PDB file of C-alpha atoms in Angstrom:
ATOM      1  CA  MET A   1     114.388  70.061 106.342  1.00  0.00           C
ATOM      2  CA  ALA A   2     112.169  72.794 107.671  1.00  0.00           C
ATOM      3  CA  ILE A   3     108.393  72.709 108.076  1.00  0.00           C
ATOM      4  CA  ASP A   4     105.752  75.189 109.142  1.00  0.00           C
ATOM      5  CA  LEU A   5     103.591  73.989 112.030  1.00  0.00           C
ATOM      6  CA  PRO A   6     100.021  75.199 112.580  1.00  0.00           C
ATOM      7  CA  ALA A   7      99.795  78.086 115.041  1.00  0.00           C
ATOM      8  CA  GLY A   8      97.495  76.042 117.260  1.00  0.00           C
ATOM      9  CA  LEU A   9     100.275  73.543 117.873  1.00  0.00           C
ATOM     10  CA  LEU A  10     103.390  75.677 117.955  1.00  0.00           C
ATOM     11  CA  LYS A  11     103.851  79.239 116.791  1.00  0.00           C
ATOM     12  CA  ARG A  12     107.077  78.676 114.918  1.00  0.00           C
ATOM     13  CA  ASN A  13     108.917  77.083 112.084  1.00  0.00           C
ATOM     14  CA  ALA A  14     110.546  73.757 112.947  1.00  0.00           C
ATOM     15  CA  ALA A  15     113.838  72.550 111.538  1.00  0.00           C
ATOM     16  CA  THR A  16     114.084  68.771 111.439  1.00  0.00           C
ATOM     17  CA  ALA A  17     117.588  68.412 110.020  1.00  0.00           C
ATOM     18  CA  ASN A  18     120.594  67.432 112.114  1.00  0.00           C
ATOM     19  CA  GLY A  19     118.578  66.708 115.249  1.00  0.00           C
ATOM     20  CA  GLN A  20     117.492  70.319 115.760  1.00  0.00           C
ATOM     21  CA  ASP A  21     114.464  71.478 117.728  1.00  0.00           C
ATOM     22  CA  SER A  22     112.514  68.583 119.230  1.00  0.00           C
ATOM     23  CA  GLY A  23     115.111  65.845 118.912  1.00  0.00           C
ATOM     24  CA  PRO A  24     114.433  63.565 115.930  1.00  0.00           C
ATOM     25  CA  GLU A  25     114.420  59.875 116.676  1.00  0.00           C
ATOM     26  CA  ASN A  26     115.370  57.096 114.315  1.00  0.00           C
ATOM     27  CA  GLY A  27     112.266  56.424 112.284  1.00  0.00           C
ATOM     28  CA  GLU A  28     111.231  53.486 110.165  1.00  0.00           C
ATOM     29  CA  GLY A  29     113.351  52.704 107.138  1.00  0.00           C
ATOM     30  CA  GLY A  30     116.344  54.492 108.650  1.00  0.00           C
ATOM     31  CA  GLY A  31     114.663  57.864 108.331  1.00  0.00           C
ATOM     32  CA  ARG A  32     114.483  60.673 110.843  1.00  0.00           C
ATOM     33  CA  GLU A  33     111.243  61.175 112.711  1.00  0.00           C
ATOM     34  CA  ILE A  34     110.153  64.078 114.860  1.00  0.00           C
ATOM     35  CA  SER A  35     106.868  64.558 116.707  1.00  0.00           C
ATOM     36  CA  PHE A  36     105.077  67.552 118.179  1.00  0.00           C
ATOM     37  CA  GLY A  37     102.152  67.624 120.581  1.00  0.00           C
ATOM     38  CA  GLU A  38     100.610  65.392 123.229  1.00  0.00           C
ATOM     39  CA  MET A  39      97.366  63.560 122.436  1.00  0.00           C
ATOM     40  CA  LEU A  40      95.859  64.053 125.901  1.00  0.00           C
ATOM     41  CA  ALA A  41      96.787  67.736 126.148  1.00  0.00           C
ATOM     42  CA  ASP A  42      96.782  69.183 122.619  1.00  0.00           C
ATOM     43  CA  PRO A  43      94.111  69.371 119.909  1.00  0.00           C
ATOM     44  CA  MET A  44      96.605  67.952 117.403  1.00  0.00           C
ATOM     45  CA  VAL A  45      99.682  65.727 117.298  1.00  0.00           C
ATOM     46  CA  VAL A  46     102.074  65.922 114.333  1.00  0.00           C
ATOM     47  CA  SER A  47     104.726  63.396 113.330  1.00  0.00           C
ATOM     48  CA  VAL A  48     107.121  64.021 110.438  1.00  0.00           C
ATOM     49  CA  LEU A  49     109.265  61.244 108.954  1.00  0.00           C
ATOM     50  CA  THR A  50     112.003  62.119 106.460  1.00  0.00           C
ATOM     51  CA  LEU A  51     113.614  59.424 104.312  1.00  0.00           C
ATOM     52  CA  SER A  52     116.596  59.926 102.020  1.00  0.00           C
ATOM     53  CA  LEU A  53     116.138  58.491  98.542  1.00  0.00           C
ATOM     54  CA  PRO A  54     118.621  57.617  95.817  1.00  0.00           C
ATOM     55  CA  ASP A  55     118.619  59.610  92.588  1.00  0.00           C
ATOM     56  CA  MET A  56     115.665  58.429  90.506  1.00  0.00           C
ATOM     57  CA  ASP A  57     114.615  58.919  86.929  1.00  0.00           C
ATOM     58  CA  GLU A  58     111.031  59.991  86.217  1.00  0.00           C
ATOM     59  CA  ALA A  59     109.787  56.413  85.713  1.00  0.00           C
ATOM     60  CA  SER A  60     111.184  55.400  89.112  1.00  0.00           C
ATOM     61  CA  ARG A  61     109.604  58.436  90.777  1.00  0.00           C
ATOM     62  CA  VAL A  62     106.222  57.564  89.259  1.00  0.00           C
ATOM     63  CA  ALA A  63     106.584  53.949  90.443  1.00  0.00           C
ATOM     64  CA  GLN A  64     107.543  55.117  93.955  1.00  0.00           C
ATOM     65  CA  PHE A  65     104.501  57.392  94.046  1.00  0.00           C
ATOM     66  CA  GLU A  66     102.163  54.606  92.879  1.00  0.00           C
ATOM     67  CA  ASP A  67     103.520  52.377  95.663  1.00  0.00           C
ATOM     68  CA  LEU A  68     102.627  55.109  98.163  1.00  0.00           C
ATOM     69  CA  LYS A  69      99.073  55.312  96.826  1.00  0.00           C
ATOM     70  CA  GLU A  70      98.605  51.548  97.017  1.00  0.00           C
ATOM     71  CA  GLY A  71      99.781  51.492 100.635  1.00  0.00           C
ATOM     72  CA  LEU A  72      97.078  53.854 101.912  1.00  0.00           C
ATOM     73  CA  GLU A  73      94.834  51.325 103.616  1.00  0.00           C
ATOM     74  CA  ALA A  74      92.483  52.593 106.294  1.00  0.00           C
ATOM     75  CA  PRO A  75      93.796  51.957 109.807  1.00  0.00           C
ATOM     76  CA  GLU A  76      91.880  49.366 111.832  1.00  0.00           C
ATOM     77  CA  ALA A  77      88.518  50.620 113.168  1.00  0.00           C
ATOM     78  CA  SER A  78      88.649  53.728 110.952  1.00  0.00           C
ATOM     79  CA  SER A  79      86.750  54.769 107.864  1.00  0.00           C
ATOM     80  CA  ARG A  80      88.064  56.841 104.986  1.00  0.00           C
ATOM     81  CA  LEU A  81      87.028  60.465 105.347  1.00  0.00           C
ATOM     82  CA  THR A  82      88.614  61.739 102.115  1.00  0.00           C
ATOM     83  CA  ALA A  83      89.865  59.853  99.083  1.00  0.00           C
ATOM     84  CA  PRO A  84      93.603  59.989  98.354  1.00  0.00           C
ATOM     85  CA  GLU A  85      94.284  63.310  96.646  1.00  0.00           C
ATOM     86  CA  THR A  86      97.348  64.004  94.518  1.00  0.00           C
ATOM     87  CA  PHE A  87      98.840  67.492  94.468  1.00  0.00           C
ATOM     88  CA  LYS A  88     101.851  69.210  92.903  1.00  0.00           C
ATOM     89  CA  ARG A  89     104.283  71.662  94.401  1.00  0.00           C
ATOM     90  CA  GLY A  90     106.633  72.726  91.637  1.00  0.00           C
ATOM     91  CA  GLU A  91     108.539  69.568  90.625  1.00  0.00           C
ATOM     92  CA  ASP A  92     107.436  67.704  93.754  1.00  0.00           C
ATOM     93  CA  THR A  93     104.402  65.443  93.932  1.00  0.00           C
ATOM     94  CA  GLY A  94     102.257  65.021  97.012  1.00  0.00           C
ATOM     95  CA  LEU A  95      99.511  62.762  98.258  1.00  0.00           C
ATOM     96  CA  ALA A  96      97.032  63.322 101.101  1.00  0.00           C
ATOM     97  CA  VAL A  97      94.251  61.239 102.670  1.00  0.00           C
ATOM     98  CA  SER A  98      92.261  61.302 105.909  1.00  0.00           C
ATOM     99  CA  TYR A  99      90.366  58.824 108.054  1.00  0.00           C
ATOM    100  CA  SER A 100      87.993  59.081 111.011  1.00  0.00           C
ATOM    101  CA  PHE A 101      87.616  56.908 114.082  1.00  0.00           C
ATOM    102  CA  PRO A 102      84.407  56.238 116.049  1.00  0.00           C
ATOM    103  CA  SER A 103      85.845  58.353 118.905  1.00  0.00           C
ATOM    104  CA  GLY A 104      85.789  61.386 116.597  1.00  0.00           C
ATOM    105  CA  LEU A 105      89.575  61.450 116.232  1.00  0.00           C
ATOM    106  CA  ILE A 106      90.736  62.318 112.699  1.00  0.00           C
ATOM    107  CA  TYR A 107      93.895  60.782 111.232  1.00  0.00           C
ATOM    108  CA  GLU A 108      95.498  62.565 108.273  1.00  0.00           C
ATOM    109  CA  ARG A 109      98.502  61.342 106.303  1.00  0.00           C
ATOM    110  CA  ALA A 110     100.341  63.249 103.582  1.00  0.00           C
ATOM    111  CA  PHE A 111     103.480  62.589 101.581  1.00  0.00           C
ATOM    112  CA  ILE A 112     105.671  64.883  99.523  1.00  0.00           C
ATOM    113  CA  LEU A 113     108.053  63.165  97.116  1.00  0.00           C
ATOM    114  CA  MET A 114     111.016  65.442  96.515  1.00  0.00           C
ATOM    115  CA  GLN A 115     114.095  64.882  94.346  1.00  0.00           C
ATOM    116  CA  ARG A 116     116.061  62.943  96.971  1.00  0.00           C
ATOM    117  CA  LYS A 117     113.679  62.915  99.929  1.00  0.00           C
ATOM    118  CA  LEU A 118     110.351  61.428 100.867  1.00  0.00           C
ATOM    119  CA  VAL A 119     108.568  63.218 103.688  1.00  0.00           C
ATOM    120  CA  ARG A 120     105.575  61.670 105.449  1.00  0.00           C
ATOM    121  CA  VAL A 121     103.393  63.795 107.717  1.00  0.00           C
ATOM    122  CA  ASP A 122     100.952  62.118 110.108  1.00  0.00           C
ATOM    123  CA  VAL A 123      98.421  64.212 112.007  1.00  0.00           C
ATOM    124  CA  LEU A 124      95.997  63.102 114.696  1.00  0.00           C
ATOM    125  CA  ARG A 125      93.510  65.851 115.469  1.00  0.00           C
ATOM    126  CA  TRP A 126      90.310  66.475 117.354  1.00  0.00           C
ATOM    127  CA  PRO A 127      87.740  68.168 115.062  1.00  0.00           C
ATOM    128  CA  ALA A 128      86.129  69.967 118.020  1.00  0.00           C
ATOM    129  CA  HIS A 129      89.030  72.441 117.805  1.00  0.00           C
ATOM    130  CA  PRO A 130      88.972  73.587 114.140  1.00  0.00           C
ATOM    131  CA  GLU A 131      90.991  76.752 114.735  1.00  0.00           C
ATOM    132  CA  ALA A 132      93.802  74.928 116.523  1.00  0.00           C
ATOM    133  CA  ALA A 133      93.537  71.692 114.527  1.00  0.00           C
ATOM    134  CA  PRO A 134      92.204  72.569 111.063  1.00  0.00           C
ATOM    135  CA  ALA A 135      91.210  69.993 108.467  1.00  0.00           C
ATOM    136  CA  GLY A 136      93.943  69.426 105.893  1.00  0.00           C
ATOM    137  CA  SER A 137      96.795  70.099 108.330  1.00  0.00           C
ATOM    138  CA  ALA A 138      98.893  67.138 107.131  1.00  0.00           C
ATOM    139  CA  ARG A 139      98.768  68.381 103.551  1.00  0.00           C
ATOM    140  CA  ARG A 140      99.528  71.985 104.522  1.00  0.00           C
ATOM    141  CA  ILE A 141     102.498  70.882 106.600  1.00  0.00           C
ATOM    142  CA  SER A 142     103.814  68.644 103.795  1.00  0.00           C
ATOM    143  CA  GLU A 143     103.486  71.511 101.323  1.00  0.00           C
ATOM    144  CA  SER A 144     105.606  73.682 103.624  1.00  0.00           C
ATOM    145  CA  VAL A 145     108.560  71.248 103.639  1.00  0.00           C
ATOM    146  CA  ARG A 146     111.743  72.723 102.263  1.00  0.00           C
ATOM    147  CA  SER A 147     115.299  71.510 102.231  1.00  0.00           C
ATOM    148  CA  LEU A 148     117.901  73.301 104.318  1.00  0.00           C
ATOM    149  CA  GLU A 149     120.711  71.692 102.322  1.00  0.00           C
ATOM    150  CA  THR A 150     122.596  73.911  99.914  1.00  0.00           C
TER     151      THR A 150
END
């Protein structure tokens, strides 16, 4: 997989396949997870989890997507900033939502459900730095995901 990271975080494209770039760790569900940024030093922290999926028919894909939507509970001590929003990218379906914490920290989560992959993007950002940590970053990053497999 490859993703485009916001210029405020890193001025480059990041490949997440085969342990390239920032060293993916084993993520939940046996997926690969990679993170960028440091909460105490950067205006934004990005975490990308990639899960392989079996081949699914359209009904199974719809069911998988509905499960994602139902699992979007607000984290403890947060309030929902934006309602879950569905988006399309060609054949792929995405979902994005954001929450705010009393500290001012914004938490964004986005998913892109591809043919044989599910990619989850989590962003923690400080809104005082809108140029380096723009609103909607999780969705923009998820929309940039592309497979490097041929």
